[in-house]
mmCIF file of C-alpha atoms in Angstrom:
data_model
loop_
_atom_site.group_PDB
_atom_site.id
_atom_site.type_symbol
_atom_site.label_atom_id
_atom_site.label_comp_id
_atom_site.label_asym_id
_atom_site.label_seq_id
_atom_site.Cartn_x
_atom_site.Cartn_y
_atom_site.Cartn_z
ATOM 1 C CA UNK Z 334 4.209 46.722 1.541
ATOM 2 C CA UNK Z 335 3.471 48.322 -1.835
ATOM 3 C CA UNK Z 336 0.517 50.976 -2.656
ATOM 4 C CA UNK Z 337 -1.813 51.631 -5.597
ATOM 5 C CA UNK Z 338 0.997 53.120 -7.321
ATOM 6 C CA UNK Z 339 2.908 50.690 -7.376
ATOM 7 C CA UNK Z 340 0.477 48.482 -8.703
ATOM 8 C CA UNK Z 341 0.155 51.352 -11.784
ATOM 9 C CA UNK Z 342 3.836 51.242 -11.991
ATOM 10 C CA UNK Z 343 3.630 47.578 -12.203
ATOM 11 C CA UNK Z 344 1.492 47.807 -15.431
ATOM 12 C CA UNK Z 345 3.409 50.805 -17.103
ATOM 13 C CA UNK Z 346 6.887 48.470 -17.132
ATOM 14 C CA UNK Z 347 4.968 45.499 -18.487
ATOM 15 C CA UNK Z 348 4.540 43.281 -15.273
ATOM 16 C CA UNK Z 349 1.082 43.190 -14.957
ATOM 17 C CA UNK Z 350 -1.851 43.845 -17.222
ATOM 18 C CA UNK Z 351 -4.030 46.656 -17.003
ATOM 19 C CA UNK Z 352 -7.645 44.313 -16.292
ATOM 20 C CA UNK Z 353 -5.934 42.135 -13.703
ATOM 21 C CA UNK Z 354 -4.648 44.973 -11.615
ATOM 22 C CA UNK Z 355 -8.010 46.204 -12.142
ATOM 23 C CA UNK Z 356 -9.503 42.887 -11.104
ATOM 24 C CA UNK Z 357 -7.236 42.819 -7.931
ATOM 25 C CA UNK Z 358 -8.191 46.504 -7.041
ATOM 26 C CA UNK Z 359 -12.003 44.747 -7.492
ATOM 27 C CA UNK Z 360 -11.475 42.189 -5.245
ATOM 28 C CA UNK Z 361 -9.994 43.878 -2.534
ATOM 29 C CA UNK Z 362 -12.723 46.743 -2.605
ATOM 30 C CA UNK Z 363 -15.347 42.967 -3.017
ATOM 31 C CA UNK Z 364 -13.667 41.831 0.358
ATOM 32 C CA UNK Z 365 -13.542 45.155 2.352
ATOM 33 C CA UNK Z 366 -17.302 46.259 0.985
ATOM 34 C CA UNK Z 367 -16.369 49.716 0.075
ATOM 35 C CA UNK Z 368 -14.900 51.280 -3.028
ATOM 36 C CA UNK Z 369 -11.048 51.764 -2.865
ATOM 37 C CA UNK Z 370 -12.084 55.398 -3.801
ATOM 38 C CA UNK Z 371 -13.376 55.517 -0.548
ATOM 39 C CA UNK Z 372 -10.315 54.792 1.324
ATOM 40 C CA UNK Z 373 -8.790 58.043 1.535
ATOM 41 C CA UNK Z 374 -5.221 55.762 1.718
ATOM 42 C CA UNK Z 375 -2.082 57.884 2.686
ATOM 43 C CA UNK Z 376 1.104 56.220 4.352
ATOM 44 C CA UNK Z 377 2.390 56.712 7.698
ATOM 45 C CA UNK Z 378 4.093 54.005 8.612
ATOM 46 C CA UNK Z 379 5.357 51.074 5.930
ATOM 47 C CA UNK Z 380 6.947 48.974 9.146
ATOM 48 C CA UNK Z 381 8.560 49.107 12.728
ATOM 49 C CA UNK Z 382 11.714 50.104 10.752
ATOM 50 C CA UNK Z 383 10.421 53.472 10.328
ATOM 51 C CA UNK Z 384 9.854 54.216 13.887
ATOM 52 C CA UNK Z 385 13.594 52.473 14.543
ATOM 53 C CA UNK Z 386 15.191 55.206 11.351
ATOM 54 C CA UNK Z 387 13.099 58.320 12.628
ATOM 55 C CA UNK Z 388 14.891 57.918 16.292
ATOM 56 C CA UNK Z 389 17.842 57.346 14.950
ATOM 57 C CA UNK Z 390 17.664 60.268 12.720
ATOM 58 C CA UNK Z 391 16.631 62.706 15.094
ATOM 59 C CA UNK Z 392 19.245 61.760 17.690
ATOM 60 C CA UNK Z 393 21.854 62.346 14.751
ATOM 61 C CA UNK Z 394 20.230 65.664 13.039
ATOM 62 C CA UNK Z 395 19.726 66.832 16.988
ATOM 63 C CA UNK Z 396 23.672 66.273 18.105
ATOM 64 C CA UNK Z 397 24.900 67.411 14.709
ATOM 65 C CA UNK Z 398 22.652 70.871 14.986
ATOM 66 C CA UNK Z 399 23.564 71.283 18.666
ATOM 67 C CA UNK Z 400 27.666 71.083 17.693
ATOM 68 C CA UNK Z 401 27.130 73.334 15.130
ATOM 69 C CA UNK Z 402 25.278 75.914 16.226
ATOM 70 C CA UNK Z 403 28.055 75.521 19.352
ATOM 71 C CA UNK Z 404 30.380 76.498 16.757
ATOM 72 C CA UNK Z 405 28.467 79.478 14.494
ATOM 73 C CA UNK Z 406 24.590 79.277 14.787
ATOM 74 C CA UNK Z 407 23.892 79.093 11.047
ATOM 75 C CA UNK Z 408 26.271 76.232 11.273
ATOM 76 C CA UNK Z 409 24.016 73.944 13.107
ATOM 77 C CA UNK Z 410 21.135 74.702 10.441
ATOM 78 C CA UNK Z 411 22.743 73.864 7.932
ATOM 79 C CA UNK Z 412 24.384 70.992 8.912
ATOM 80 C CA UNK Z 413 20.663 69.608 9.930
ATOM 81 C CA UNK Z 414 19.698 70.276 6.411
ATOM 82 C CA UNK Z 415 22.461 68.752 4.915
ATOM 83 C CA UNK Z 416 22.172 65.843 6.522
ATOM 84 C CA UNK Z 417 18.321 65.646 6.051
ATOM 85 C CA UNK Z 418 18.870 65.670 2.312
ATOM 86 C CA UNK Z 419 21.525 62.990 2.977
ATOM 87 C CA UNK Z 420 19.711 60.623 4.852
ATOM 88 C CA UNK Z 421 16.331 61.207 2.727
ATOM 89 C CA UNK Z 422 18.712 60.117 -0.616
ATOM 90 C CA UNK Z 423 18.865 56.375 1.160
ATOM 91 C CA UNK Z 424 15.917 56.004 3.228
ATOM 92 C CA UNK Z 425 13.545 58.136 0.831
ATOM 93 C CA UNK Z 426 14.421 57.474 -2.854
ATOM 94 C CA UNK Z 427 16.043 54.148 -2.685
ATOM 95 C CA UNK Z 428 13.958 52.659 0.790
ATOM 96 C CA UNK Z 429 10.508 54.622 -0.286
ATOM 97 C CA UNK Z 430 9.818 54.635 3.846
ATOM 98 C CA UNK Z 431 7.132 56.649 4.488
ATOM 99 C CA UNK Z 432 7.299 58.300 7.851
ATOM 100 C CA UNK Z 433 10.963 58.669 7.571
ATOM 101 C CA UNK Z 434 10.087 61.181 4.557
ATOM 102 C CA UNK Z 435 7.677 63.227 6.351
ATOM 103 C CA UNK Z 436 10.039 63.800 9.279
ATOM 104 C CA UNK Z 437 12.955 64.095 6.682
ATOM 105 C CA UNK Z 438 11.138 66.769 4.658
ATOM 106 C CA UNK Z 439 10.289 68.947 8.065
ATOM 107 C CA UNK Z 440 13.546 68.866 9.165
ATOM 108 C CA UNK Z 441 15.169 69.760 5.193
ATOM 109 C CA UNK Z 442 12.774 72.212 5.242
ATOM 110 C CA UNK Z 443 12.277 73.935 8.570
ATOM 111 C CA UNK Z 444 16.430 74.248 8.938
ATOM 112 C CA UNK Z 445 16.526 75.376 5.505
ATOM 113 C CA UNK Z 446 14.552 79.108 6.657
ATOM 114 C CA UNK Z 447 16.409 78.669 10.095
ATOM 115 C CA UNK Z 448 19.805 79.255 8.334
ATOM 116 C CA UNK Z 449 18.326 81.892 5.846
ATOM 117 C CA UNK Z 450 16.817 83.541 9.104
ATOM 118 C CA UNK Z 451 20.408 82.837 11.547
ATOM 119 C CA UNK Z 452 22.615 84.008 9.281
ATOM 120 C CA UNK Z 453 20.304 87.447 8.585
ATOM 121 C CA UNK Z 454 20.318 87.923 12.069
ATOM 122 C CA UNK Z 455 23.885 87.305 12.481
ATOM 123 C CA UNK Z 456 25.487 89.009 10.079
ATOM 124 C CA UNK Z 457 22.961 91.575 8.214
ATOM 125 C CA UNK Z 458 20.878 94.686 9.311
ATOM 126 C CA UNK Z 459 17.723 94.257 8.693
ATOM 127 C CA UNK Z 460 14.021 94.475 10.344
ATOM 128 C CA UNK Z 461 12.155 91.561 11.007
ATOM 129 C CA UNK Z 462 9.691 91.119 8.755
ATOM 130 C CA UNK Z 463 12.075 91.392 5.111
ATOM 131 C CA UNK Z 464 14.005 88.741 7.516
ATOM 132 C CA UNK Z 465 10.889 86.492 7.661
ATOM 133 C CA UNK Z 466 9.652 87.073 4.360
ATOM 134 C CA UNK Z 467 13.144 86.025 2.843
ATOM 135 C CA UNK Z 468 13.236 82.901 5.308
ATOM 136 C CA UNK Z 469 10.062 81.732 4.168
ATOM 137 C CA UNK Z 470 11.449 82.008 0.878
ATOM 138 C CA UNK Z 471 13.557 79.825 1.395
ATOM 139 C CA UNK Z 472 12.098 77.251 3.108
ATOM 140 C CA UNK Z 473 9.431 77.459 0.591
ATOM 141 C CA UNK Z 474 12.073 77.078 -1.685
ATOM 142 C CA UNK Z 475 13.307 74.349 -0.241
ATOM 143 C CA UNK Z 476 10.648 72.169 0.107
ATOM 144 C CA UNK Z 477 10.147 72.842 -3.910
ATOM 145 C CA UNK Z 478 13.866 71.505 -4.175
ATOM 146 C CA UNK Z 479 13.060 68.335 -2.313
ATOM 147 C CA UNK Z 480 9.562 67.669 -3.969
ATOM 148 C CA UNK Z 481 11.372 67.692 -7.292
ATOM 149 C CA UNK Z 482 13.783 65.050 -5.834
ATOM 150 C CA UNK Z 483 11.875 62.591 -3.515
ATOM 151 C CA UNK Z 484 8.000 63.290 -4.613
ATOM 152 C CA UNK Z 485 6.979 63.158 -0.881
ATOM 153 C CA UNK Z 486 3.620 63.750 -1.174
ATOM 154 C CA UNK Z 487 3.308 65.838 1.939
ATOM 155 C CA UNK Z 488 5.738 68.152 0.509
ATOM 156 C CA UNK Z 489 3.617 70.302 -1.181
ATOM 157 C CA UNK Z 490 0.864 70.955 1.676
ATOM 158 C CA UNK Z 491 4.359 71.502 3.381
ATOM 159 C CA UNK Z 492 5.339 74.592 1.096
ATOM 160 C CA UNK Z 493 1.971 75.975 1.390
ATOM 161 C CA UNK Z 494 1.747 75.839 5.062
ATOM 162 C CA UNK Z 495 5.453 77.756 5.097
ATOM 163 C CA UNK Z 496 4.057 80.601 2.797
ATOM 164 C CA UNK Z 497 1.458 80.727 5.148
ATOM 165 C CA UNK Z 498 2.654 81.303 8.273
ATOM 166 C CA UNK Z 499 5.646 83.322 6.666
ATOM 167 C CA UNK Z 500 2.874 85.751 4.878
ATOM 168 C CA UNK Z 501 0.878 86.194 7.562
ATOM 169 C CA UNK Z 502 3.829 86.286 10.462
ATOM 170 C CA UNK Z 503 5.293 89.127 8.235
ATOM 171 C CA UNK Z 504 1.696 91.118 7.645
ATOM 172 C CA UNK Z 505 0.971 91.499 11.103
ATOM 173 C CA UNK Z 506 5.116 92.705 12.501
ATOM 174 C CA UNK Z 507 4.704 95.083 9.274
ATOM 175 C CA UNK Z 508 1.384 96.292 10.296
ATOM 176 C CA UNK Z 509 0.482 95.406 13.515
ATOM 177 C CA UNK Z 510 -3.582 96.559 13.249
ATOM 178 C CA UNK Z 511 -3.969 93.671 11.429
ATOM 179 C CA UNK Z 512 -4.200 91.109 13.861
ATOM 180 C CA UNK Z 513 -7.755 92.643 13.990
ATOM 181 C CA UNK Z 514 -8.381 90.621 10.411
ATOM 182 C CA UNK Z 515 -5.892 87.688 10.969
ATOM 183 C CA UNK Z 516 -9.337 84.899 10.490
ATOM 184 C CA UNK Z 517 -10.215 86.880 7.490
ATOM 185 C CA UNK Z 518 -6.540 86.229 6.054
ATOM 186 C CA UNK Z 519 -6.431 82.459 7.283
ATOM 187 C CA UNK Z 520 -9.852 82.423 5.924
ATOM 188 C CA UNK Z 521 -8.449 83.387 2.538
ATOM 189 C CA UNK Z 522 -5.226 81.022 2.923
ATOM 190 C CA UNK Z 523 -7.685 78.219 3.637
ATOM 191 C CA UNK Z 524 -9.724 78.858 0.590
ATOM 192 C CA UNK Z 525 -6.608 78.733 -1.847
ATOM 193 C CA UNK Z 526 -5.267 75.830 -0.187
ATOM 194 C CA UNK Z 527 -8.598 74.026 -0.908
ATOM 195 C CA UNK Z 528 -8.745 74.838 -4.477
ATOM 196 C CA UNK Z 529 -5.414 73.437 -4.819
ATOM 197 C CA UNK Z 530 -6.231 70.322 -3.115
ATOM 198 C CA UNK Z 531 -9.020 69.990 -5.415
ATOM 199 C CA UNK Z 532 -6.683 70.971 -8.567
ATOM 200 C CA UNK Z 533 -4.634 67.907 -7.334
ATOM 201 C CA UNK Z 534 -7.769 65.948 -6.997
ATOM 202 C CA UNK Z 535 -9.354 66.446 -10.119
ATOM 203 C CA UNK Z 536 -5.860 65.217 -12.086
ATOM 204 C CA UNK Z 537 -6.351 61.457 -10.180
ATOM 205 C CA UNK Z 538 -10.159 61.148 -9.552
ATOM 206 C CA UNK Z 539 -10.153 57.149 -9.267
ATOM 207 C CA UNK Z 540 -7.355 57.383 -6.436
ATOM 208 C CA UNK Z 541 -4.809 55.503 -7.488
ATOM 209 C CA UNK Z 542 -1.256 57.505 -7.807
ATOM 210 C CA UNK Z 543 0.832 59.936 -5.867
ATOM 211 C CA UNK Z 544 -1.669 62.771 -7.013
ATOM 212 C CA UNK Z 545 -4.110 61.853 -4.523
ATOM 213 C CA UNK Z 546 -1.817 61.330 -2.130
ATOM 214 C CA UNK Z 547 -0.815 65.293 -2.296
ATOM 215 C CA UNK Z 548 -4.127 66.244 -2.330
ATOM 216 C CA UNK Z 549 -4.917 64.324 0.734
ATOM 217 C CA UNK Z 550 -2.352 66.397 2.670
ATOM 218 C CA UNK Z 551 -3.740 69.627 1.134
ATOM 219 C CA UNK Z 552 -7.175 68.927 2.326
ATOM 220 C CA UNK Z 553 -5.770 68.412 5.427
ATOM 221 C CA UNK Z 554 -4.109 71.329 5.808
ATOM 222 C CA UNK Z 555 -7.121 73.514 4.496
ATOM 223 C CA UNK Z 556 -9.535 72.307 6.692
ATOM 224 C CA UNK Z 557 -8.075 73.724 9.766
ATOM 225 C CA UNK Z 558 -7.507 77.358 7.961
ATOM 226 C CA UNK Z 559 -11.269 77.097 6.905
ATOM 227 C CA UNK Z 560 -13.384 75.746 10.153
ATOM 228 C CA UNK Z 561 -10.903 77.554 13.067
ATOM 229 C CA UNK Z 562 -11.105 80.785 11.798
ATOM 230 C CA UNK Z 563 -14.931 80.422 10.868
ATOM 231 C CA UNK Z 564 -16.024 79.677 14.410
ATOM 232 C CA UNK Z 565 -13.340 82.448 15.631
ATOM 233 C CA UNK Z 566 -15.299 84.772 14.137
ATOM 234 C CA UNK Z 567 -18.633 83.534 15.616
ATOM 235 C CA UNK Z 568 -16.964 84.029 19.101
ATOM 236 C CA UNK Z 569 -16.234 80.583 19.573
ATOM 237 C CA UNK Z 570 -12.761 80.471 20.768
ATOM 238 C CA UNK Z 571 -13.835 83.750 22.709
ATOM 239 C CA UNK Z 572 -16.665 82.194 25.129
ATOM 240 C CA UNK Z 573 -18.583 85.281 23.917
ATOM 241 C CA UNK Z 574 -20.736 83.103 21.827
ATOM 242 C CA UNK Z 575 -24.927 82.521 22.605
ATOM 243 C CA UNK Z 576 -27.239 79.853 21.878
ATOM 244 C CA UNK Z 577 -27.848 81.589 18.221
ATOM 245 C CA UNK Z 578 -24.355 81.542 17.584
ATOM 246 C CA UNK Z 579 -23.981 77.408 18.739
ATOM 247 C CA UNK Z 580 -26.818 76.883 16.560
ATOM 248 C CA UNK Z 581 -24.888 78.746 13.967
ATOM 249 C CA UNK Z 582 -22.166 76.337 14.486
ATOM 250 C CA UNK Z 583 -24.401 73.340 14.159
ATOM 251 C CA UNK Z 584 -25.792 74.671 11.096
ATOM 252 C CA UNK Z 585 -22.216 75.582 9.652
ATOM 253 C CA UNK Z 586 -21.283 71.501 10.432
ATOM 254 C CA UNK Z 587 -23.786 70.140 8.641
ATOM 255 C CA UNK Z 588 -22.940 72.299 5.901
ATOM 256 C CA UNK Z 589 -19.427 71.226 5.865
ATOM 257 C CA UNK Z 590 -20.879 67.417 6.061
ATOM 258 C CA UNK Z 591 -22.221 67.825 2.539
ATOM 259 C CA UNK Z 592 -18.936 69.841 1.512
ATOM 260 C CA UNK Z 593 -17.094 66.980 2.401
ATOM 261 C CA UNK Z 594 -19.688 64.620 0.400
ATOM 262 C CA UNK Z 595 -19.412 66.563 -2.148
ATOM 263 C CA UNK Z 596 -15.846 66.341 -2.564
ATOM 264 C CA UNK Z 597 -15.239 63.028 -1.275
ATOM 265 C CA UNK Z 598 -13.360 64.212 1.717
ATOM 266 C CA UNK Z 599 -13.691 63.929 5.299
ATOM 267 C CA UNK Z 600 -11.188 66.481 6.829
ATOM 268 C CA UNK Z 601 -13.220 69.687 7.131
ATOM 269 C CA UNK Z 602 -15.664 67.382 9.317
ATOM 270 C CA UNK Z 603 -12.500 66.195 12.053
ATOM 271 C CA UNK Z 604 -11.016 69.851 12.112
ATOM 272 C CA UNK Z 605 -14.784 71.282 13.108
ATOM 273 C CA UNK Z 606 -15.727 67.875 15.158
ATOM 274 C CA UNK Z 607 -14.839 69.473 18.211
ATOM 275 C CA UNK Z 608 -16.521 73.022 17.954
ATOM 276 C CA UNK Z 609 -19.789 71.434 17.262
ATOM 277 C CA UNK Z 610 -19.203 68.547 20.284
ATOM 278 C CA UNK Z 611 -18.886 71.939 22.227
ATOM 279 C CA UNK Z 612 -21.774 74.121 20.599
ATOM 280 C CA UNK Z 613 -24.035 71.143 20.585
ATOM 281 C CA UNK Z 614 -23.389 70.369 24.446
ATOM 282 C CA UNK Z 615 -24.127 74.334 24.958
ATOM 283 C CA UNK Z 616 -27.700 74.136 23.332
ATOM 284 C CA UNK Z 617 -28.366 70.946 25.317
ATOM 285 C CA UNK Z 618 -27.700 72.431 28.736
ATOM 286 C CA UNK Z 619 -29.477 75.621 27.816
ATOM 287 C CA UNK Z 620 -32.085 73.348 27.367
ATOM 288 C CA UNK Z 621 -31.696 71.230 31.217
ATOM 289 C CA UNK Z 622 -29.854 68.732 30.361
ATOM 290 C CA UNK Z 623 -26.929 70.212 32.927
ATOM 291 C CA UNK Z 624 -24.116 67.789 33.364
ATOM 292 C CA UNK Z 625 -24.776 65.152 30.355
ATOM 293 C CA UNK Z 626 -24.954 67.775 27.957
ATOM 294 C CA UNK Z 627 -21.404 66.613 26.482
ATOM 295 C CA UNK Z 628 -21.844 62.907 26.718
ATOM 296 C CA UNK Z 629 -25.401 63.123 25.048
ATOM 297 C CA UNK Z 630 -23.600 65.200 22.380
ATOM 298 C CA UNK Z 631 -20.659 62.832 21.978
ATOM 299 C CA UNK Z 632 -23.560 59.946 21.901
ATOM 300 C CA UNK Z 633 -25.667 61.620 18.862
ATOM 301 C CA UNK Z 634 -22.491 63.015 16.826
ATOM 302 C CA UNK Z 635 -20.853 60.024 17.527
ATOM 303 C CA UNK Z 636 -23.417 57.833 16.073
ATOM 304 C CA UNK Z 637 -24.040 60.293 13.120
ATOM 305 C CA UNK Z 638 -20.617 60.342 11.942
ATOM 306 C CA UNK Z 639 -20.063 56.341 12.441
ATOM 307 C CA UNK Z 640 -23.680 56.460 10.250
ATOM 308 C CA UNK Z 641 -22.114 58.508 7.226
ATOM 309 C CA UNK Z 642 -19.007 56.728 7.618
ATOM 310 C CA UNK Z 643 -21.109 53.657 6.896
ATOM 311 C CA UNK Z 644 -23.630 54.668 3.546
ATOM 312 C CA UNK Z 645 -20.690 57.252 2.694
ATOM 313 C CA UNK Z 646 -21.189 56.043 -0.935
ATOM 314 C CA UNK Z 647 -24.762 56.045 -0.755
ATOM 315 C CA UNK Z 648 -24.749 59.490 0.866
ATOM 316 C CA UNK Z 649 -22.694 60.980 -1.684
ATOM 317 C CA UNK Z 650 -24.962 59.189 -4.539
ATOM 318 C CA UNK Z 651 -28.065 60.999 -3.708
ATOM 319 C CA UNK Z 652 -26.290 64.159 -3.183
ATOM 320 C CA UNK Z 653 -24.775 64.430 -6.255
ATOM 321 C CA UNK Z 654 -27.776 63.548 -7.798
ATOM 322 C CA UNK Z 655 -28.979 67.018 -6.398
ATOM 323 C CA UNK Z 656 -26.745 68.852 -8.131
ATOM 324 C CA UNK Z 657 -26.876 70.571 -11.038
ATOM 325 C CA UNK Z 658 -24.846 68.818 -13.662
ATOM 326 C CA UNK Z 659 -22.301 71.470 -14.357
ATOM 327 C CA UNK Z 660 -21.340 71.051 -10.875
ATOM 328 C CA UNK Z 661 -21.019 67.524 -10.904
ATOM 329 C CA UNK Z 662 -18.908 67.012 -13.567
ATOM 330 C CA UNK Z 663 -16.779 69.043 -11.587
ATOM 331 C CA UNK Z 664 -16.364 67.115 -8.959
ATOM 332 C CA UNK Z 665 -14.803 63.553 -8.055
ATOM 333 C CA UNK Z 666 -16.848 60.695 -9.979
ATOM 334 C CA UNK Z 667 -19.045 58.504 -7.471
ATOM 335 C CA UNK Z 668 -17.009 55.190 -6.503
#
């Protein structure tokens, strides 16, 4: 299998031709009806063989860390992130298989702060946060290490979501009171990882090379940061929540449905899908509907989404033709 990159690569060492890639990339959007740009493509799997090599590897990086750590427990880290960096030179930079380098990458980079945080522990005085902070370092460090290696494009929503958790795990041990205002900190993580996804974004708007790719995962991982702690602080999560809050939530969804127009991206609306399926079935059975509430909700959101997934394009046409041009050009060109 080979991606849209390829394709680019293709042209840059003289294979193809610029207009017939372009031609192809026509055709295929021609035969699909829908723009390319509206794919959102991102590899998982390139074959069976991928699901045969990520078994294989975890049986060996699980054995290998067990013996280890048998022996000295920073051992067994290490060895796992040796041999992840091993194993990701064959099956990542010569192979280019896909879910082999996402597991590859978590395991590199979540033994790399194990060690750091073992071998503290083991060997060092120190409290637990300056032990957290300098094993997030390094993980964080680490994944920056493998992205300038294998250009996994997960690897960078990877290094963000480390220096989250590591920030925020060491904030509240340091000062405990601030679990009070952990959604206003996830709040804020979630808003800088957006406006890197959109950094990455705006350097490949037509879609077509690794670029995209990272900015996929970084959309991914903001929309979670963004909608969860959102609704948190409506009382959500809580069951404290009333009707005005559900219709708060409703409100908020729609919102992040033109967001997500407006941007070209679809994961703030699956991170929030199921606080609205819940806030919408709430306002239905406040209003007698008591036992279909869900299903009728499911039904009409349902239908909504599989509606904008549909006229996405022409959705996103007439919105941006709302906006005030400043703010357009800003954004990802219509496909």
């Amino acid at each position: 299998m080979y991606t849209d990159e390829d394709l680019s690569h293709a042209v840059q060492v003289g294979i193809f031709q610029q207009q017939d890639v372009a031609r192809f990339r026509a055709m295929v959007a021609s035969r699909q009806h829908t723009s390319l740009m509206d794919e959102e493509h991102f590899r998982l799997l390139s074959g069976f063989n991928d699901i045969f090599v990520v078994i294989a590897a975890l049986l060996l990086l699980g054995c290998a860390g067990w013996l280890g750590g048998t022996l000295w427990p920073p051992l067994g880290a290490v060895l796992v992130a040796a041999l992840s960096w091993l194993l990701a030179e064959y099956f990542v930079r010569q192979r280019r298989m896909a879910l082999p380098a996402i597991v590859l990458l978590g395991s590199f980079v979540s033994a790399s702060g194990m060690a750091v945080l073992l071998l503290l522990d083991s060997g060092l005085e120190t409290t637990m946060a300056p032990a957290i902070l300098t094993a997030g370092s390094a993980a964080a460090a680490a994944a920056w290490l493998h992205w300038r290696r294998f250009r996994v494009p997960i690897t960078v929503a990877a290094a963000v979501a480390v220096a989250v958790i590591t920030l925020n795990a060491a904030l509240l041990l340091q000062w405990p009171n601030l679990r009070h205002s952990s959604d206003l900190l996830l709040l804020g993580c979630g808003g800088i990882a957006f406006w890197l996804a959109m950094r990455w974004d705006m350097q490949d708007p037509s879609r077509q090379t690794r670029k995209s790719d990272v900015a996929f995962w970084l959309h991914l991982l903001a929309a979670p940061l963004i909608v969860h702690p959102v609704f948190s602080l409506l009382g959500i999560q809580s069951g404290e929540a009333g009707s005005s809050a559900m219709l708060a939530v409703v409100l908020l969804y729609l919102l992040f449905g033109l967001l997500s127009l407006a941007v070209d991206r679809r994961a703030l609306l699956v991170s929030a899908l199921a606080y609205v399926l819940y806030a919408f079935s709430h306002l239905l059975q406040d209003a007698g509907l008591q036992g279909q509430g869900f299903a009728l909700s499911g039904l009409l959101i349902g239908s909504a989404l599989l509606l904008m997934s549909a006229f996405w394009q022409r959705c996103r046409q007439q919105l941006l033709a709302r906006l005030p041009a400043t703010l357009g050009a800003r954004l990802p060109p219509q496909a």
